[in-house]
PDB file of C-alpha atoms in Angstrom:
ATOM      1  CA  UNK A 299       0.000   0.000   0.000  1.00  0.00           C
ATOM      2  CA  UNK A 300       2.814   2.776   0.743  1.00  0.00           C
ATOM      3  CA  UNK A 301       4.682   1.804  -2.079  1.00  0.00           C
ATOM      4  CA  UNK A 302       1.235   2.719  -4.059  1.00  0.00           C
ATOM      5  CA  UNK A 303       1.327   5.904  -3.065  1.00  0.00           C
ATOM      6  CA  UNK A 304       5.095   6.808  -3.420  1.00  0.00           C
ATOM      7  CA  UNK A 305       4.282   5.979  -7.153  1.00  0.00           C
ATOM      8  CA  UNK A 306       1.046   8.475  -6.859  1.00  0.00           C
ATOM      9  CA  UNK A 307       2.860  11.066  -5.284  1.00  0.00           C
ATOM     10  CA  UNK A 308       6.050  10.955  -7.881  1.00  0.00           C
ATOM     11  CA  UNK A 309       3.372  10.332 -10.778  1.00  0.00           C
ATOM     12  CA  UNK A 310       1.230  13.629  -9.250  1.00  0.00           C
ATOM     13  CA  UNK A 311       4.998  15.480  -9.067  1.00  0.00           C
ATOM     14  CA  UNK A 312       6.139  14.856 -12.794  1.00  0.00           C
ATOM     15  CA  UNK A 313       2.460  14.782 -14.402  1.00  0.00           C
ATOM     16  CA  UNK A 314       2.806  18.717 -15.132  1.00  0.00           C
ATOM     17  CA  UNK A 315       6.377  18.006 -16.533  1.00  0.00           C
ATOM     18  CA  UNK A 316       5.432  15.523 -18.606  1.00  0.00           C
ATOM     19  CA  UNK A 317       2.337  17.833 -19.960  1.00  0.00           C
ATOM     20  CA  UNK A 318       4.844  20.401 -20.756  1.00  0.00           C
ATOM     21  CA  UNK A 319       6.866  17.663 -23.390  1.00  0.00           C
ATOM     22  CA  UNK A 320       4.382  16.613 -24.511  1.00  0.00           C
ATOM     23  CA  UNK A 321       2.728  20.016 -25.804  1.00  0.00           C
ATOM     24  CA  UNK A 322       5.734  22.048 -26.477  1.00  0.00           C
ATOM     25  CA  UNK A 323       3.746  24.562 -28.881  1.00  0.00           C
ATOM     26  CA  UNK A 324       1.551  25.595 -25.701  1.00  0.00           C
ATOM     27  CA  UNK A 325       4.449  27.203 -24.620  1.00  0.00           C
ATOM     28  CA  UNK A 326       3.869  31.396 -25.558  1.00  0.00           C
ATOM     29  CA  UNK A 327       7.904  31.976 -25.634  1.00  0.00           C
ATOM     30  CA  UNK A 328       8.901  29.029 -28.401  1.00  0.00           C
ATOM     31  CA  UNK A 329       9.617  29.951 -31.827  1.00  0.00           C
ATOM     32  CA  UNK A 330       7.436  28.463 -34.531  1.00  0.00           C
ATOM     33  CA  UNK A 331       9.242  27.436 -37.327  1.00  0.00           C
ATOM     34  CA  UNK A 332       8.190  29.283 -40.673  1.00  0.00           C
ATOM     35  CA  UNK A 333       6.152  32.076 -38.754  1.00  0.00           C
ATOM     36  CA  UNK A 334       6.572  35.649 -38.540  1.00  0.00           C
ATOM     37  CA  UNK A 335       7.394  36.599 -34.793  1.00  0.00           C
ATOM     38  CA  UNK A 336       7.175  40.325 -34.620  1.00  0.00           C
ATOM     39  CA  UNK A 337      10.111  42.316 -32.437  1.00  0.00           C
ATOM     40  CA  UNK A 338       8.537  43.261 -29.002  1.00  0.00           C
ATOM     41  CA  UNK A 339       9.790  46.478 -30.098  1.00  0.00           C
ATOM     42  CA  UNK A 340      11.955  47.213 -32.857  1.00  0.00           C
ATOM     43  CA  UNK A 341      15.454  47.599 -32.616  1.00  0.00           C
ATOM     44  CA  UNK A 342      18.388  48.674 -34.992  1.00  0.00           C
ATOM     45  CA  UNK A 343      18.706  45.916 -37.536  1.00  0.00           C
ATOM     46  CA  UNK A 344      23.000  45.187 -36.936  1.00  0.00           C
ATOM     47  CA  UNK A 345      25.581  46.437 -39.364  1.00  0.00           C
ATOM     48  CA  UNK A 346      25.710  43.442 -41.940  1.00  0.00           C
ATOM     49  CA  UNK A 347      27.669  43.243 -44.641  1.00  0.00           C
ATOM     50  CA  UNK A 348      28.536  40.791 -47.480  1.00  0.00           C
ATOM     51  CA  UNK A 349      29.318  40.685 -51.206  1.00  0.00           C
ATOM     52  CA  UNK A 350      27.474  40.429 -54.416  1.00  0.00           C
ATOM     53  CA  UNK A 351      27.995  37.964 -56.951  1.00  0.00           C
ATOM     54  CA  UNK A 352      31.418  39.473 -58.356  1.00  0.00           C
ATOM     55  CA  UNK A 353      32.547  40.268 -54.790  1.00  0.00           C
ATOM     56  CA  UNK A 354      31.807  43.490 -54.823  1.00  0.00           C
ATOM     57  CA  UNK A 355      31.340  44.764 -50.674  1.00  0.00           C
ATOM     58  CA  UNK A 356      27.533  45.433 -49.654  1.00  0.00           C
ATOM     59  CA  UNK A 357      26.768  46.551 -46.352  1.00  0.00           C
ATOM     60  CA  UNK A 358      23.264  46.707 -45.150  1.00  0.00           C
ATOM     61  CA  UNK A 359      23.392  50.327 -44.622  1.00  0.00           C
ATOM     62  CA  UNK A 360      23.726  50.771 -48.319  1.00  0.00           C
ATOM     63  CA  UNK A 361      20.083  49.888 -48.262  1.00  0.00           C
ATOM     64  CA  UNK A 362      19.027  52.500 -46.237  1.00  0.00           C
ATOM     65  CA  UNK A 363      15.141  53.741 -47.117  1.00  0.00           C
ATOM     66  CA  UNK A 364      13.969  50.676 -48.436  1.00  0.00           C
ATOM     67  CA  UNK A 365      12.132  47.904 -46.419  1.00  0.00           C
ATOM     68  CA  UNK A 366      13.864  44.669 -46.371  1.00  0.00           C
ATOM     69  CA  UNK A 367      13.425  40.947 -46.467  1.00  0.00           C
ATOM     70  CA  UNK A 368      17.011  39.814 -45.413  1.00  0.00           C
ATOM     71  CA  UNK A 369      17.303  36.089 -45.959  1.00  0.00           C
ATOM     72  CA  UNK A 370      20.270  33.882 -44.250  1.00  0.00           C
ATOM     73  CA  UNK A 371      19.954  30.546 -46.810  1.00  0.00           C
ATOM     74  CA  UNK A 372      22.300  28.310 -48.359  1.00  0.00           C
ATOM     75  CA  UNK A 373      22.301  25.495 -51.383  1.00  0.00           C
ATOM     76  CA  UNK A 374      23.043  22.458 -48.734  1.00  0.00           C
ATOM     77  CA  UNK A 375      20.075  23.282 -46.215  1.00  0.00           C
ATOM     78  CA  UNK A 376      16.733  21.683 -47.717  1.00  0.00           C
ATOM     79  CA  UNK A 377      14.378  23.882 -46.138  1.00  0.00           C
ATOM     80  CA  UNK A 378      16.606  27.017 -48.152  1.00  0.00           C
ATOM     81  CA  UNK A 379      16.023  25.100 -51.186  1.00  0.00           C
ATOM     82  CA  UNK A 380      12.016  24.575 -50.255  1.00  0.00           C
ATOM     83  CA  UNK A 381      11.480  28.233 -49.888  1.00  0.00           C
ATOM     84  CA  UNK A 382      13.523  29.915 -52.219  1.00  0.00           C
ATOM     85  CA  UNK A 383      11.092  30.076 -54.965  1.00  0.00           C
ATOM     86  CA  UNK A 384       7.962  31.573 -52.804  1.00  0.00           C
ATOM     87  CA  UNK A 385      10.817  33.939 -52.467  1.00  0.00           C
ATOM     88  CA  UNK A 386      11.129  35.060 -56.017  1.00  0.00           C
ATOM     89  CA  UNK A 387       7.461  34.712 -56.057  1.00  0.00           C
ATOM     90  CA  UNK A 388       6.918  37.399 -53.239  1.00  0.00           C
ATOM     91  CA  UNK A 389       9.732  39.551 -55.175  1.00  0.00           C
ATOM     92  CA  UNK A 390       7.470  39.367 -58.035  1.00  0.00           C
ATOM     93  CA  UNK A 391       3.841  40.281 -56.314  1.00  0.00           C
ATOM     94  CA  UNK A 392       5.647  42.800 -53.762  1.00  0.00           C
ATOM     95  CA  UNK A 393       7.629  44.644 -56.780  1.00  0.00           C
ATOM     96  CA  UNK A 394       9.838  47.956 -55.334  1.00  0.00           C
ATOM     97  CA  UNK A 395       7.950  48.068 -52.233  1.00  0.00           C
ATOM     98  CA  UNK A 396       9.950  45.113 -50.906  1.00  0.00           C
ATOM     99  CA  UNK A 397      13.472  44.091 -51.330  1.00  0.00           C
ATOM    100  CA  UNK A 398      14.645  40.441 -50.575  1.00  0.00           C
ATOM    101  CA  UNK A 399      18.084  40.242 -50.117  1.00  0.00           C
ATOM    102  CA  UNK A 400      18.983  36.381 -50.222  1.00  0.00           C
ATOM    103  CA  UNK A 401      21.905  36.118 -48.536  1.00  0.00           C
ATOM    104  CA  UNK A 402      24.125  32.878 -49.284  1.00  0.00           C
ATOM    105  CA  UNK A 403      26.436  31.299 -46.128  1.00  0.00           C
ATOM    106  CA  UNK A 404      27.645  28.309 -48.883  1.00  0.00           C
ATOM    107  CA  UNK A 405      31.821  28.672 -47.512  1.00  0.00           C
ATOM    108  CA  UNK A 406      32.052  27.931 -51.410  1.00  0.00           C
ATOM    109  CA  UNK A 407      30.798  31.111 -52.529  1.00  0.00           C
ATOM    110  CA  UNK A 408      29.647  32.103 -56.055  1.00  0.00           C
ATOM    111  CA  UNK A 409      31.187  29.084 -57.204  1.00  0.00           C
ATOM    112  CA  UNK A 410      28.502  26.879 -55.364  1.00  0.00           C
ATOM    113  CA  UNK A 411      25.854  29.497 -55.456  1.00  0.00           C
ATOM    114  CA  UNK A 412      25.473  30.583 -58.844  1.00  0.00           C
ATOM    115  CA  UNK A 413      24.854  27.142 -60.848  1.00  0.00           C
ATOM    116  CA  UNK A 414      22.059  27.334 -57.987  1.00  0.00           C
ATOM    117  CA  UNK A 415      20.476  30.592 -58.935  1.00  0.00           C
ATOM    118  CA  UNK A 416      20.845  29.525 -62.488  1.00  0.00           C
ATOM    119  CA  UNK A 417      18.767  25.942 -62.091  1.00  0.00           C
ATOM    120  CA  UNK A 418      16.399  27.657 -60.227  1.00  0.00           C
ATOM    121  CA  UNK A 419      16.286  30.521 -62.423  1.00  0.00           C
ATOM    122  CA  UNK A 420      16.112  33.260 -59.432  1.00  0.00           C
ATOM    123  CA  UNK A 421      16.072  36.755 -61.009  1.00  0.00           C
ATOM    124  CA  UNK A 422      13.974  38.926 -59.273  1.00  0.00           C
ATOM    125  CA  UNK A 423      15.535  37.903 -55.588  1.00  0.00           C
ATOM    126  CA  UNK A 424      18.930  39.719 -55.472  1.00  0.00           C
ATOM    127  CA  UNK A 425      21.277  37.224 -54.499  1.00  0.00           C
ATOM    128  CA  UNK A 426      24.252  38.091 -51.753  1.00  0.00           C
ATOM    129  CA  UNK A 427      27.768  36.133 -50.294  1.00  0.00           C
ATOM    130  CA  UNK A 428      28.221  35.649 -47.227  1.00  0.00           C
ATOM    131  CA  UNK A 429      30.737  32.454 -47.026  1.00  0.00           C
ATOM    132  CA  UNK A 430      31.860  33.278 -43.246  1.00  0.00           C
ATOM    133  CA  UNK A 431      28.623  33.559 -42.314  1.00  0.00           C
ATOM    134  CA  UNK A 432      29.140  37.029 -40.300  1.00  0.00           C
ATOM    135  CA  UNK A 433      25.530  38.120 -40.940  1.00  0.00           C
ATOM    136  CA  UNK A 434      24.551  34.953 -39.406  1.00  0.00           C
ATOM    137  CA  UNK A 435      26.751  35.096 -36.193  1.00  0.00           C
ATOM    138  CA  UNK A 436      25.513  38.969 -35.680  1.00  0.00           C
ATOM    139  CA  UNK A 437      21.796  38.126 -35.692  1.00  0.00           C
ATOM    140  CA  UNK A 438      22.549  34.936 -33.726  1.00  0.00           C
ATOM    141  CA  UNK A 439      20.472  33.024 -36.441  1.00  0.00           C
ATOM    142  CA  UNK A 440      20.047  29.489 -34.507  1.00  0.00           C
ATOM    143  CA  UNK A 441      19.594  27.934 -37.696  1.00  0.00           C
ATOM    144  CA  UNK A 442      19.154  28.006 -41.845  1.00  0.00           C
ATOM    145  CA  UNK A 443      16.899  29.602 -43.193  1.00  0.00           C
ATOM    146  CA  UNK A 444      16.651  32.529 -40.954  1.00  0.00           C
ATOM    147  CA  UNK A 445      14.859  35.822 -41.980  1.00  0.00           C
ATOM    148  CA  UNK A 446      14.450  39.362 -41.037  1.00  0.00           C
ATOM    149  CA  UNK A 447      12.113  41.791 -41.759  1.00  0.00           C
ATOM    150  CA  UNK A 448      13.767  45.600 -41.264  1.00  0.00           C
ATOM    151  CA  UNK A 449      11.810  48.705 -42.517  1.00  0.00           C
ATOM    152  CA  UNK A 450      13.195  51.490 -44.321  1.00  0.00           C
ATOM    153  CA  UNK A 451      14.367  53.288 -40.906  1.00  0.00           C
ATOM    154  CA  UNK A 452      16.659  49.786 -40.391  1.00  0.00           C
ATOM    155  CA  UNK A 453      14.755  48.359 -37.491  1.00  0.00           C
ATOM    156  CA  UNK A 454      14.219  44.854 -37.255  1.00  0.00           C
ATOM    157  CA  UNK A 455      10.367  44.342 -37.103  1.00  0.00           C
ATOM    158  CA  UNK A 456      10.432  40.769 -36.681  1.00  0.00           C
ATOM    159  CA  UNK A 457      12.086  37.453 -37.998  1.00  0.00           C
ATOM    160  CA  UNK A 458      11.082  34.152 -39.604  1.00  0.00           C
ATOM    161  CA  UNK A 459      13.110  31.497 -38.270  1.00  0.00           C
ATOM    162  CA  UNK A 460      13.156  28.150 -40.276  1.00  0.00           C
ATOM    163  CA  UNK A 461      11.054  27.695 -44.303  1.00  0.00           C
ATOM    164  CA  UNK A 462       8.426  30.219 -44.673  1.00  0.00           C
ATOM    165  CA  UNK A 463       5.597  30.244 -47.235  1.00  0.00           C
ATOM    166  CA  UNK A 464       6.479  33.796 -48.301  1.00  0.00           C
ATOM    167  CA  UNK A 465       3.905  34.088 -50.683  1.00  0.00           C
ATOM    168  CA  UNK A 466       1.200  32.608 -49.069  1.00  0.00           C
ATOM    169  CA  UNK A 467      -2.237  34.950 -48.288  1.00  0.00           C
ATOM    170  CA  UNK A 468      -1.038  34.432 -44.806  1.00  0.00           C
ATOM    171  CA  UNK A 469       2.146  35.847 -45.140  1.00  0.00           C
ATOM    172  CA  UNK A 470       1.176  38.431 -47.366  1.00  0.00           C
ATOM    173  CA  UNK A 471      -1.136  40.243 -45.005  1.00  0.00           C
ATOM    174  CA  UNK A 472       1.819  40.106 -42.471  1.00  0.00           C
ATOM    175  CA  UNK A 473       3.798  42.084 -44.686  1.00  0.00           C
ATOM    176  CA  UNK A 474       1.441  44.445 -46.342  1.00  0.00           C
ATOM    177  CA  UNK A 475       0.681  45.127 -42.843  1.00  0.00           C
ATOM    178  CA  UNK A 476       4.377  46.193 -42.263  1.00  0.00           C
ATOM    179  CA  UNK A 477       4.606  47.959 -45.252  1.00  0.00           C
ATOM    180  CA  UNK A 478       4.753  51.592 -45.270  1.00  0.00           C
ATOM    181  CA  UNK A 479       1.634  53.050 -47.041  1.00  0.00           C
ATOM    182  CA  UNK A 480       1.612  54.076 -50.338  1.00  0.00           C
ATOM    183  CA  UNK A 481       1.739  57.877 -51.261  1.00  0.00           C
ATOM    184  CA  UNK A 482      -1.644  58.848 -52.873  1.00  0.00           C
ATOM    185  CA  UNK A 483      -1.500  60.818 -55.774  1.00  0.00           C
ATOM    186  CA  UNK A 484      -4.947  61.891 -55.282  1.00  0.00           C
ATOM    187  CA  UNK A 485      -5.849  65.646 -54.686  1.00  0.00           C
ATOM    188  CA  UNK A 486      -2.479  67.084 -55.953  1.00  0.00           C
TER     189      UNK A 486
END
């Protein structure tokens, strides 16, 4: 009979525990992967910089007053590869109101990212270097793909962490939100 209820009263101790492994997602403060989790408040995106596709030095600054879909991808991580073209799709719908910058951390550089870009035929998605993966360290991206969204004041207004749908209606209205209005012609 005691030993009955030792096992009650360790089975009464761990039973929230267990509840809490077994539901992870109830949890308000874990990350879903290929969501949008908004900043708390926004914050100064950090001073990134990488090159283009002929090595030419890019910092993030030099994008200064345009809003910005910095993605962290690269040709060996199969959730990159999944998501790249809803990328190039939501360059497409989102024209100059958004710009993605793709932002490669293959070690091999152009050499292994270009004959990817080509196959894939990526053309509206401007396509970035970063084969030390300093942009990744200095937005302590846990993981491939990672994504931020910074406005045209460089704040970081939220991130994506993991494959996103980015042209889905869902994720869409997320960033249309974000977007800055458009100036009306009207009554001029």
């Amino acid at each position: 009979m005691t030993r009955c209820r030792v096992i009650v009263a360790v089975l009464a101790l761990i039973a929230p525990t267990l509840g809490s492994i077994a539901s992870p997602a109830a949890e308000p403060d874990k990350i879903k992967i290929g969501e949008f989790i908004p900043a708390a408040s926004p914050q100064p995106a950090p001073p990134l910089s990488f090159t283009d596709m002929s090595g030419n030095a890019i910092a993030l600054a030099d994008f200064k007053g345009k809003f910005l879909l910095v993605n962290l991808w690269a040709t060996w991580c199969q959730p990159c590869l999944k998501e790249m073209p809803s990328l190039e799709r939501l360059q497409a719908k989102l024209g100059p109101a958004l710009t993605v910058l793709a932002v490669s951390e293959d070690r091999g550089g152009a050499k292994i990212v270009e004959p990817f870009v080509q196959k894939l035929g990526l053309d509206k998605v401007k396509i970035y270097l970063d084969p030390k993966s300093t942009a990744s360290h200095a937005i302590a991206a846990r993981g491939l793909p990672t994504s931020l969204v910074i406005d045209a004041e460089g704040q970081v207004l939220g991130k994506v962490e993991g494959a996103a749908d980015w042209d889905s209606d869902e994720m869409l209205a997320v960033l249309t939100k974000l977007l800055p209005a458009p100036v009306s012609s009207a009554g001029r």
